[in-house]
mmCIF file of C-alpha atoms in Angstrom:
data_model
loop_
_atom_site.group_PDB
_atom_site.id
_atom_site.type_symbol
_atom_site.label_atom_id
_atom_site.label_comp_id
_atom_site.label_asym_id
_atom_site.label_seq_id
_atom_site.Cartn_x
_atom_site.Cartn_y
_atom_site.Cartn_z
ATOM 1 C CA UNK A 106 0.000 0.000 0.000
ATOM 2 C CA UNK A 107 3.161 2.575 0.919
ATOM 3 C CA UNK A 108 4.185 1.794 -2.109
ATOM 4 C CA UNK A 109 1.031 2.371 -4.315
ATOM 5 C CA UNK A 110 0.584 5.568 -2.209
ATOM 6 C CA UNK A 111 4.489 6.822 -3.338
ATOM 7 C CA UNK A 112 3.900 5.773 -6.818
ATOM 8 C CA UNK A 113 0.453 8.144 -7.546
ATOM 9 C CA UNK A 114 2.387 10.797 -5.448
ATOM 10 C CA UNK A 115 5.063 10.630 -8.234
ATOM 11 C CA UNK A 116 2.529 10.793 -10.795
ATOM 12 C CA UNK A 117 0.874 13.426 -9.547
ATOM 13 C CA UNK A 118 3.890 15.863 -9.294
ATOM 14 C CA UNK A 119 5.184 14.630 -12.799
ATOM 15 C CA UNK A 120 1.666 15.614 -14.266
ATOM 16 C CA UNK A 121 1.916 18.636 -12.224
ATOM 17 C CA UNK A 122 5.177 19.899 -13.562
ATOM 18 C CA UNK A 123 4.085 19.172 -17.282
ATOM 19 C CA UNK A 124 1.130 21.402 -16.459
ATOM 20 C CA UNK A 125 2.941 24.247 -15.189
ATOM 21 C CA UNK A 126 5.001 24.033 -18.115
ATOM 22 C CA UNK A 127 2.810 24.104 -20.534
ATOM 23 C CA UNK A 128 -0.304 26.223 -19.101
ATOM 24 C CA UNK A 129 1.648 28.348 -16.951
ATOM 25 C CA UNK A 130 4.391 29.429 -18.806
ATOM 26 C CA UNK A 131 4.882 33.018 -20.634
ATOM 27 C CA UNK A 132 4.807 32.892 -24.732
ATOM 28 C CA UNK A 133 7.568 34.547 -26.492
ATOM 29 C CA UNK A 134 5.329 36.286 -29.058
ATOM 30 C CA UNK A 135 6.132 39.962 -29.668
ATOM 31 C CA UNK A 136 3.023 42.317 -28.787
ATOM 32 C CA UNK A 137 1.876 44.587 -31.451
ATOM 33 C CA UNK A 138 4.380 46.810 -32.341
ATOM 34 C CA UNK A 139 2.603 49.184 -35.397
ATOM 35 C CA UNK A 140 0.181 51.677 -35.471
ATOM 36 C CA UNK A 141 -1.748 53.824 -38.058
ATOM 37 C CA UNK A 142 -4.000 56.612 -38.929
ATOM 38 C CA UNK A 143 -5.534 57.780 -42.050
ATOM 39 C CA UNK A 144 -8.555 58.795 -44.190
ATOM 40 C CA UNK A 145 -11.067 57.655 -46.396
ATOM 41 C CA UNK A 146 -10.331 59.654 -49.419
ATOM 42 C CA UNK A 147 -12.923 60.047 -52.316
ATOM 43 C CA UNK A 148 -10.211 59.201 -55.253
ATOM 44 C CA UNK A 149 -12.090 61.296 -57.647
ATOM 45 C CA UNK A 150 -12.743 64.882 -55.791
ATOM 46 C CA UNK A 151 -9.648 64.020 -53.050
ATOM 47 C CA UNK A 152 -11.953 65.150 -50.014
ATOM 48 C CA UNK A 153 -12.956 62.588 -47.280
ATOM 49 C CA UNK A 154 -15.516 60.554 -47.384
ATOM 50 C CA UNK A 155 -17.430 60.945 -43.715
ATOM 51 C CA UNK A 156 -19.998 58.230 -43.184
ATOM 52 C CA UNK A 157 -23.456 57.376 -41.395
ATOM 53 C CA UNK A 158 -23.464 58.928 -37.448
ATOM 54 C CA UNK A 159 -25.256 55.846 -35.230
ATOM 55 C CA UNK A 160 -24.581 54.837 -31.912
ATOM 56 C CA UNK A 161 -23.045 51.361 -32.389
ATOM 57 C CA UNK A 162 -21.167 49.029 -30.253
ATOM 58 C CA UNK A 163 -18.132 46.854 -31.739
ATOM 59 C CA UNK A 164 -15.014 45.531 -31.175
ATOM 60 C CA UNK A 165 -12.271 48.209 -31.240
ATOM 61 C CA UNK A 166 -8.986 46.510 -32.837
ATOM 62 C CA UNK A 167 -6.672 49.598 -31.257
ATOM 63 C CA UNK A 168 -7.859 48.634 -27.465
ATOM 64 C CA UNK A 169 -8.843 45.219 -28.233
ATOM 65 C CA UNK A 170 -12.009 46.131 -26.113
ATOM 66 C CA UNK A 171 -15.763 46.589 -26.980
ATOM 67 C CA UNK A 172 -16.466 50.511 -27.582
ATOM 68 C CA UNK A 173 -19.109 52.779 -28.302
ATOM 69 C CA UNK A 174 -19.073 54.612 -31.046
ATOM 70 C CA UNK A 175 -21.160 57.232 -32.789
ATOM 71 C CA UNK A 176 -19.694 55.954 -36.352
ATOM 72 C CA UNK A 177 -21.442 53.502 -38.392
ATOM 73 C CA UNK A 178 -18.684 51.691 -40.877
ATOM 74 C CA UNK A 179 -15.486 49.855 -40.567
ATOM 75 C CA UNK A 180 -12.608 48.782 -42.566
ATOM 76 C CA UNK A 181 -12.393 45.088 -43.145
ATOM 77 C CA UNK A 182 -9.153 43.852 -42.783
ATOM 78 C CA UNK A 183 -6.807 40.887 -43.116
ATOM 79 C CA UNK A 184 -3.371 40.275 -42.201
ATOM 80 C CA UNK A 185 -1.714 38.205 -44.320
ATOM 81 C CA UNK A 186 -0.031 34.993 -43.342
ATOM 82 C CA UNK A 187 -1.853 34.648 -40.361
ATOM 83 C CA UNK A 188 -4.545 31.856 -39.169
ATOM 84 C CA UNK A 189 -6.509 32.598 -35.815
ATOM 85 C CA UNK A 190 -6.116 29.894 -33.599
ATOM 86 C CA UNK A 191 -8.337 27.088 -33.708
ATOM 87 C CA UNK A 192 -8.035 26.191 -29.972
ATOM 88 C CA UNK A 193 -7.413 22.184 -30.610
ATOM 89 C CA UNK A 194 -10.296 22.158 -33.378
ATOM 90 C CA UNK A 195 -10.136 21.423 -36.627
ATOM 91 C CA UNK A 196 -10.329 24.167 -39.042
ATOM 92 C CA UNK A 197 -13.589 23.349 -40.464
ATOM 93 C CA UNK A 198 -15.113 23.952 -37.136
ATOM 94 C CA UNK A 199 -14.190 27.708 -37.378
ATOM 95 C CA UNK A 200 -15.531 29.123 -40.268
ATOM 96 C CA UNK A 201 -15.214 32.297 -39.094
ATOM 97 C CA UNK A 202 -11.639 32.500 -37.842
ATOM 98 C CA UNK A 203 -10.627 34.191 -41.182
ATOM 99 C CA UNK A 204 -13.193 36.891 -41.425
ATOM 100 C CA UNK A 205 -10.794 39.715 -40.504
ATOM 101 C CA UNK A 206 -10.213 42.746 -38.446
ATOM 102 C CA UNK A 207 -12.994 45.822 -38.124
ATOM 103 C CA UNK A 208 -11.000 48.756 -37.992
ATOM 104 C CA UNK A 209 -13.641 51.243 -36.784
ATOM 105 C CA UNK A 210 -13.865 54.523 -39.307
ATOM 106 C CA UNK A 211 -14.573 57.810 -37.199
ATOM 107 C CA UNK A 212 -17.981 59.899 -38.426
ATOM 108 C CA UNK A 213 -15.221 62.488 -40.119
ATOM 109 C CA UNK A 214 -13.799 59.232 -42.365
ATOM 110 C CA UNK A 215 -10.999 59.048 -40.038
ATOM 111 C CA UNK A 216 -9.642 55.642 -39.064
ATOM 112 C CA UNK A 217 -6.915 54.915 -36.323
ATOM 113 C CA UNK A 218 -5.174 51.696 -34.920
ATOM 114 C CA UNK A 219 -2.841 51.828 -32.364
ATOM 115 C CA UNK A 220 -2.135 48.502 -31.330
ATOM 116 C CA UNK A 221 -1.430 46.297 -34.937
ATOM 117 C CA UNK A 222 1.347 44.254 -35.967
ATOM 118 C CA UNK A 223 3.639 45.232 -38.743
ATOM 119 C CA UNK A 224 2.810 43.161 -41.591
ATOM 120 C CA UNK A 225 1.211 43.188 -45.261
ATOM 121 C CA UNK A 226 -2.720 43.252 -44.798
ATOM 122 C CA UNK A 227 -5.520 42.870 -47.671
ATOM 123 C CA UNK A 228 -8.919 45.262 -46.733
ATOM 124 C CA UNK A 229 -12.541 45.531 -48.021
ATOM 125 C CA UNK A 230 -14.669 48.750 -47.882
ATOM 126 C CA UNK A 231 -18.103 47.637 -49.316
ATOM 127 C CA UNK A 232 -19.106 45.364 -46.781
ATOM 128 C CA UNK A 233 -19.713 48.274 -44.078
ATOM 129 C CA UNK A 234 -18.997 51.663 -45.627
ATOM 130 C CA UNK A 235 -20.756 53.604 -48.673
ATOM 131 C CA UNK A 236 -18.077 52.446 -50.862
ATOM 132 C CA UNK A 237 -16.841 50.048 -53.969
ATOM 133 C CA UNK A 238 -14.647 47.259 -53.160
ATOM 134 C CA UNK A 239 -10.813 48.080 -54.225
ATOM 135 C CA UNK A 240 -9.635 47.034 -57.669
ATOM 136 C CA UNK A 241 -7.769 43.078 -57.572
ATOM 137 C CA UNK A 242 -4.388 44.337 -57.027
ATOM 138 C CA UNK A 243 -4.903 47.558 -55.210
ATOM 139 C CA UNK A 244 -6.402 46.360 -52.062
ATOM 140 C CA UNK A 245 -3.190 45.560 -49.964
ATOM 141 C CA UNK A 246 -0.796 47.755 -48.155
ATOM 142 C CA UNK A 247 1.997 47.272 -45.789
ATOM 143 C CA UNK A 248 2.429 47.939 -42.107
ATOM 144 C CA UNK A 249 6.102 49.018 -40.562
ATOM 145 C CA UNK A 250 6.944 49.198 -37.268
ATOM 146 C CA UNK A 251 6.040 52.268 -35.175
ATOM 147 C CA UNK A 252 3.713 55.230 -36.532
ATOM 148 C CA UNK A 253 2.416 54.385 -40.238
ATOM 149 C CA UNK A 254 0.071 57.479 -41.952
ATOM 150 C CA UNK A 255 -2.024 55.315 -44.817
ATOM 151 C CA UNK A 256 -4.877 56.834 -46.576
ATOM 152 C CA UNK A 257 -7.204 55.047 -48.299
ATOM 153 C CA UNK A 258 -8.359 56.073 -51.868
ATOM 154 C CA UNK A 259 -12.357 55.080 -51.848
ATOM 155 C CA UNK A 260 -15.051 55.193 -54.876
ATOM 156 C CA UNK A 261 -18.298 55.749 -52.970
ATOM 157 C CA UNK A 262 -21.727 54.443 -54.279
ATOM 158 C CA UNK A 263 -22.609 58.197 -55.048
ATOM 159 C CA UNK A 264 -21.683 62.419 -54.161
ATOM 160 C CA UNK A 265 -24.177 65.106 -53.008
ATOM 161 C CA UNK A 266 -22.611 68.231 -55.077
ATOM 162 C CA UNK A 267 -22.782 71.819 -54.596
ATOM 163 C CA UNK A 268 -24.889 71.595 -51.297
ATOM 164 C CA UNK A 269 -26.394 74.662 -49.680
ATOM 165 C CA UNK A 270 -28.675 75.224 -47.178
ATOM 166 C CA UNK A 271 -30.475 78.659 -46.040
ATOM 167 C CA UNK A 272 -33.035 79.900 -43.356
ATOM 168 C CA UNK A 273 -36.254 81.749 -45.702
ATOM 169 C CA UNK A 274 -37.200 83.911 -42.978
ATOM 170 C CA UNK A 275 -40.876 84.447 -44.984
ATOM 171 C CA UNK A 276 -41.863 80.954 -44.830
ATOM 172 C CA UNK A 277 -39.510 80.103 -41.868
ATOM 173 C CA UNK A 278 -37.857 76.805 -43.632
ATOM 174 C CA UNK A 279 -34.417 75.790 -43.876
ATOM 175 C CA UNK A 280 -34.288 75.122 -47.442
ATOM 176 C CA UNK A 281 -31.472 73.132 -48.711
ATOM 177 C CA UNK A 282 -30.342 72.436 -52.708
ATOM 178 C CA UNK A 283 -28.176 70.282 -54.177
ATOM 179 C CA UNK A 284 -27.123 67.708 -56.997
ATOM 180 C CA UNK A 285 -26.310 63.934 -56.898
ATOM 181 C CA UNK A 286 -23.871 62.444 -58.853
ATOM 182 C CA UNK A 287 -22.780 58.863 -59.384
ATOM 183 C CA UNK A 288 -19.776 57.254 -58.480
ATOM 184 C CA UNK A 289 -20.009 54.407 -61.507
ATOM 185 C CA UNK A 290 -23.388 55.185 -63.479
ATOM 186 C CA UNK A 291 -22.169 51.217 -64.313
ATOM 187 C CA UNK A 292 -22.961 49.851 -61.239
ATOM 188 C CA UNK A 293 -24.851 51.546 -58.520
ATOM 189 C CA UNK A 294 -27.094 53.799 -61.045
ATOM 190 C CA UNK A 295 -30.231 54.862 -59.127
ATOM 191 C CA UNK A 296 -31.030 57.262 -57.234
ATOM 192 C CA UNK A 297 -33.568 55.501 -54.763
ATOM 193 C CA UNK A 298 -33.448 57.908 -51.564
ATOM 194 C CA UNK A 299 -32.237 61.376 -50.068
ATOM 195 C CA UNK A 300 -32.378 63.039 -47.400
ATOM 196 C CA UNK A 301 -31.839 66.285 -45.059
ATOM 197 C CA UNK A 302 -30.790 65.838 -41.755
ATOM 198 C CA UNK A 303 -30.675 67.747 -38.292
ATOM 199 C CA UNK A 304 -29.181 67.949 -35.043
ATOM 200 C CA UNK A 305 -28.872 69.461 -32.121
ATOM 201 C CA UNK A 306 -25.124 68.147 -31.522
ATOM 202 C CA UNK A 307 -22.137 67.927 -34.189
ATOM 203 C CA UNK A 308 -22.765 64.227 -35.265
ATOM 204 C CA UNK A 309 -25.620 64.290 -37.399
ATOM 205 C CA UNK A 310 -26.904 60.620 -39.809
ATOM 206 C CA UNK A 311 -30.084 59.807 -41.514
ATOM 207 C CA UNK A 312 -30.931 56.833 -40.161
ATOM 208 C CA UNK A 313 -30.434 58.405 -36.340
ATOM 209 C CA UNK A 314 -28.930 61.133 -34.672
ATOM 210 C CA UNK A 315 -31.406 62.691 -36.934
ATOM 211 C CA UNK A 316 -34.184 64.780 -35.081
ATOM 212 C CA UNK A 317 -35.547 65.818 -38.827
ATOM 213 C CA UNK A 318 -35.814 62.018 -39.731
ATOM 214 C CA UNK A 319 -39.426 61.931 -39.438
ATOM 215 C CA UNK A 320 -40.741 65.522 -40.899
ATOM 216 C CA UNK A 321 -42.034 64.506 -44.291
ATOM 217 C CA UNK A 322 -39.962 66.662 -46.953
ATOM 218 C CA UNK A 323 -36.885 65.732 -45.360
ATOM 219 C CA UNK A 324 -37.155 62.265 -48.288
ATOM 220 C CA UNK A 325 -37.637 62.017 -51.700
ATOM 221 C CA UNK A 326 -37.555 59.026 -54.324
ATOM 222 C CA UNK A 327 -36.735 59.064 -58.222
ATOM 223 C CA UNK A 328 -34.021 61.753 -57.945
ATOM 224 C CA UNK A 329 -32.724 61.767 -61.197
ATOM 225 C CA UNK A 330 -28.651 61.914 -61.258
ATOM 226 C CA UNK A 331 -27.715 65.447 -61.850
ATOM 227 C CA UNK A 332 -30.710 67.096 -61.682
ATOM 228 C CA UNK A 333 -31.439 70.109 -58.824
ATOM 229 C CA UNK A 334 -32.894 68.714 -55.732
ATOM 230 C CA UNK A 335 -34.554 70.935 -53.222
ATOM 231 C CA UNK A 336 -35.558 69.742 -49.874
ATOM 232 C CA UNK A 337 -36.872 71.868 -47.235
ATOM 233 C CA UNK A 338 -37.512 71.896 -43.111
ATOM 234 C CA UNK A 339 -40.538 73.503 -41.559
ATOM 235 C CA UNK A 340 -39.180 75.068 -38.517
ATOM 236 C CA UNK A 341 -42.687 75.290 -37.068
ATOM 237 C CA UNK A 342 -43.812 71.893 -37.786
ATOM 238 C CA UNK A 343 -44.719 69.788 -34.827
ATOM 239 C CA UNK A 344 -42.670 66.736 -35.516
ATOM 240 C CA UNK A 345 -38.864 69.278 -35.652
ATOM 241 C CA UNK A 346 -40.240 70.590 -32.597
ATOM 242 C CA UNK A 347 -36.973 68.510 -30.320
ATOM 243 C CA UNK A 348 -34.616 70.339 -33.376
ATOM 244 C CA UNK A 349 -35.870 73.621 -32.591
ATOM 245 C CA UNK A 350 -37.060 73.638 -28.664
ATOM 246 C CA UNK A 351 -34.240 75.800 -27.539
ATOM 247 C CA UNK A 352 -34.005 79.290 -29.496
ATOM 248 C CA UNK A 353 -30.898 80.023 -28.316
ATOM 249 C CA UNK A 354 -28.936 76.743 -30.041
ATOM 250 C CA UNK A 355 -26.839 76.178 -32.395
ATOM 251 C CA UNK A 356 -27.957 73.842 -34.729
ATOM 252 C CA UNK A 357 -26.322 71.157 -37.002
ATOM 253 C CA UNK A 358 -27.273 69.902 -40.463
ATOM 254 C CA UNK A 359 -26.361 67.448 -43.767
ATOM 255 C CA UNK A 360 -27.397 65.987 -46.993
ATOM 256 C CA UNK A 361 -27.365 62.874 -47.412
ATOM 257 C CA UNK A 362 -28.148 60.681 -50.608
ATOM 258 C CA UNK A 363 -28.452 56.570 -51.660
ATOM 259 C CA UNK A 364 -27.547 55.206 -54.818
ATOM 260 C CA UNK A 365 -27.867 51.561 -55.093
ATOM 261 C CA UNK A 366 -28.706 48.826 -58.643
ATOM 262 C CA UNK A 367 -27.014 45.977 -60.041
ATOM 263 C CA UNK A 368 -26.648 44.378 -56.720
ATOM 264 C CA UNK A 369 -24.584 47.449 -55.011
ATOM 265 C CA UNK A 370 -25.561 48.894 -52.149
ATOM 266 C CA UNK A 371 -29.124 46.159 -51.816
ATOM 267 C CA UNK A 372 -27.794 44.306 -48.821
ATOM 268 C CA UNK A 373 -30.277 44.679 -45.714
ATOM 269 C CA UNK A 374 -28.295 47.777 -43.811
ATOM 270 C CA UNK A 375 -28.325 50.186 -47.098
ATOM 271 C CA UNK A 376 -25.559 53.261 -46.837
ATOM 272 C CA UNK A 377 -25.749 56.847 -47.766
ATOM 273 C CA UNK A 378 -22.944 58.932 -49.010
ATOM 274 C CA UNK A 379 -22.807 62.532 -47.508
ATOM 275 C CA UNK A 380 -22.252 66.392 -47.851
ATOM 276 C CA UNK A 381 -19.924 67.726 -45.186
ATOM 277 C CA UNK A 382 -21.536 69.266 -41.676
ATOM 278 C CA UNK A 383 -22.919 72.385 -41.595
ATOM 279 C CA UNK A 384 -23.401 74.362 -38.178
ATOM 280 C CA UNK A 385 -26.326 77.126 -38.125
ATOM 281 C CA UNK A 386 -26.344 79.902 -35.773
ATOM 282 C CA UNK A 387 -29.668 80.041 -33.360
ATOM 283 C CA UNK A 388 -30.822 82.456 -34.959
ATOM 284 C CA UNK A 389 -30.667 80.976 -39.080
ATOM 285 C CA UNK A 390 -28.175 84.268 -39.482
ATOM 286 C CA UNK A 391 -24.693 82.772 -39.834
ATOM 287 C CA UNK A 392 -24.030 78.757 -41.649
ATOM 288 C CA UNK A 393 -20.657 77.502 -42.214
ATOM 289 C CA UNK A 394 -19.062 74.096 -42.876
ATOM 290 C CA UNK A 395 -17.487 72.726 -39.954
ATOM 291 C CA UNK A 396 -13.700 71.857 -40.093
ATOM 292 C CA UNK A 397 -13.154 68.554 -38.513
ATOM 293 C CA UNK A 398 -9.661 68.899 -38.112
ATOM 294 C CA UNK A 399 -10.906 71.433 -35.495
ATOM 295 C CA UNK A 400 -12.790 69.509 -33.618
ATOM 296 C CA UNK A 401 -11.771 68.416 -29.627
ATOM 297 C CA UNK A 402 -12.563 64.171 -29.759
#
């Protein structure tokens, strides 16, 4: 029996020891050592390409942490060369573990990542951002170590052109006019929805953050690419009245337009493109674009 009793204690510290070495022991892998910060650039006009304001939640690649966020889009994006880890399955068990990285894009069509490894990636845009996929070919770029500055040439699905908005103290409407134009008349090459937007705070979307969402000439269908569009905002009308409640605030406002055919742009979550921000004194006397790069985050 003393011997039986000796020979599991023996086992029991050998198992132990393999444990410890294998469970308990510190990798060797190097941490990330890359970051980067760009923007979504319109490769056509050169100017950024904001996107949709929401209030999401996601995984934030730069923190490796769930965030909120008040940006709706993300850069899809895969290192190449490297598998996720299956954890002891077999790879067929994961199909996921090769659907990429979200890089969260900023409302402004800023994205940053401060915590990625230096390497050659591959990225999509069309999957969550008013944008064509990148040509075969053109759709990697490569990561050194330390601070990398990368923007991102982008087609979107459509442009609002020559937007402007004014106050017609008469009628007492915001009245806003404007063009749409097509990114690739080839692909996405209708028209099917646009839209004028308020807030009562910088980040202002269509599909929230919108307090004119509701109000009735704020939409329009069958716009016709390149003709004048005119939308307009009742300042008295009931359904504004949250947009207008306090007379001595400053008020923001965009345009925002769809284009989607041929299968672009038709999934479920459908994208506008946008006009830049526009901030409107209390009093409808004073509108001017706002400059991001100003802006406190």
């Amino acid at each position: 029996m003393k011997k039986f009793i000796i020979s599991v204690a023996v086992l029991l510290a050998s198992l132990s020891a393999t444990v410890s070495c294998s469970f308990f022991q510190l990798d060797s892998f190097e941490g990330p050592n890359a970051e980067v910060t760009g923007n979504l650039i319109d490769m056509v006009t050169g100017e950024k390409m904001s996107i949709e304001a929401a209030q999401s939640q996601g995984f934030d690649w730069s923190t490796w942490s769930m965030v909120t966020t008040v940006s709706y889009g993300a850069l899809t994006v895969y290192e190449q060369g490297y598998v996720p880890p299956t954890w002891g399955g077999a790879p067929e068990d994961y199909p996921g573990r090769d659907s990429g990285q979200y890089w969260m894009v900023r409302f402004d069509g800023q994205f940053t990542n401060t915590r990625v490894f230096a390497a050659t990636y591959k990225y999509s845009t069309q999957k969550l951002l008013p944008c064509y996929d990148p040509e075969p070919g053109k759709d990697t770029f490569e990561l050194k170590k330390g601070k990398n500055r990368m923007d991102i040439g982008v087609l979107p699905f459509c442009r609002v052109k020559d937007p402007k908005i004014e106050y017609n103290a008469a009628t007492k409407k915001l009245v806003a006019t404007f063009y749409v134009e097509l990114g690739d008349p080839n692909r996405a090459n209708k028209v099917t929805n646009v839209a004028f937007c308020g807030n009562t705070q910088l980040f202002v979307g269509a599909n929230s953050m919108n307090l004119a969402k509701d109000h009735k000439p704020a939409k329009a269908q069958n716009v016709q690419p390149g003709e004048l569009i005119t939308l307009e905002i009742d300042t008295t009308a009931p359904d504004v009245a949250d947009l207008f409640k306090y007379p001595t605030q400053d008020r923001y406002f965009r345009i925002g337009a769809m284009a989607e055919g041929n299968g672009y742009n038709s999934e479920k979550n459908k994208y506008y493109n946008f006009s830049p921000v526009y901030k409107m004194s209390a009093d409808f006397s004073k509108i001017e674009e706002v400059q991001w790069d100003t802006v406190q985050w």
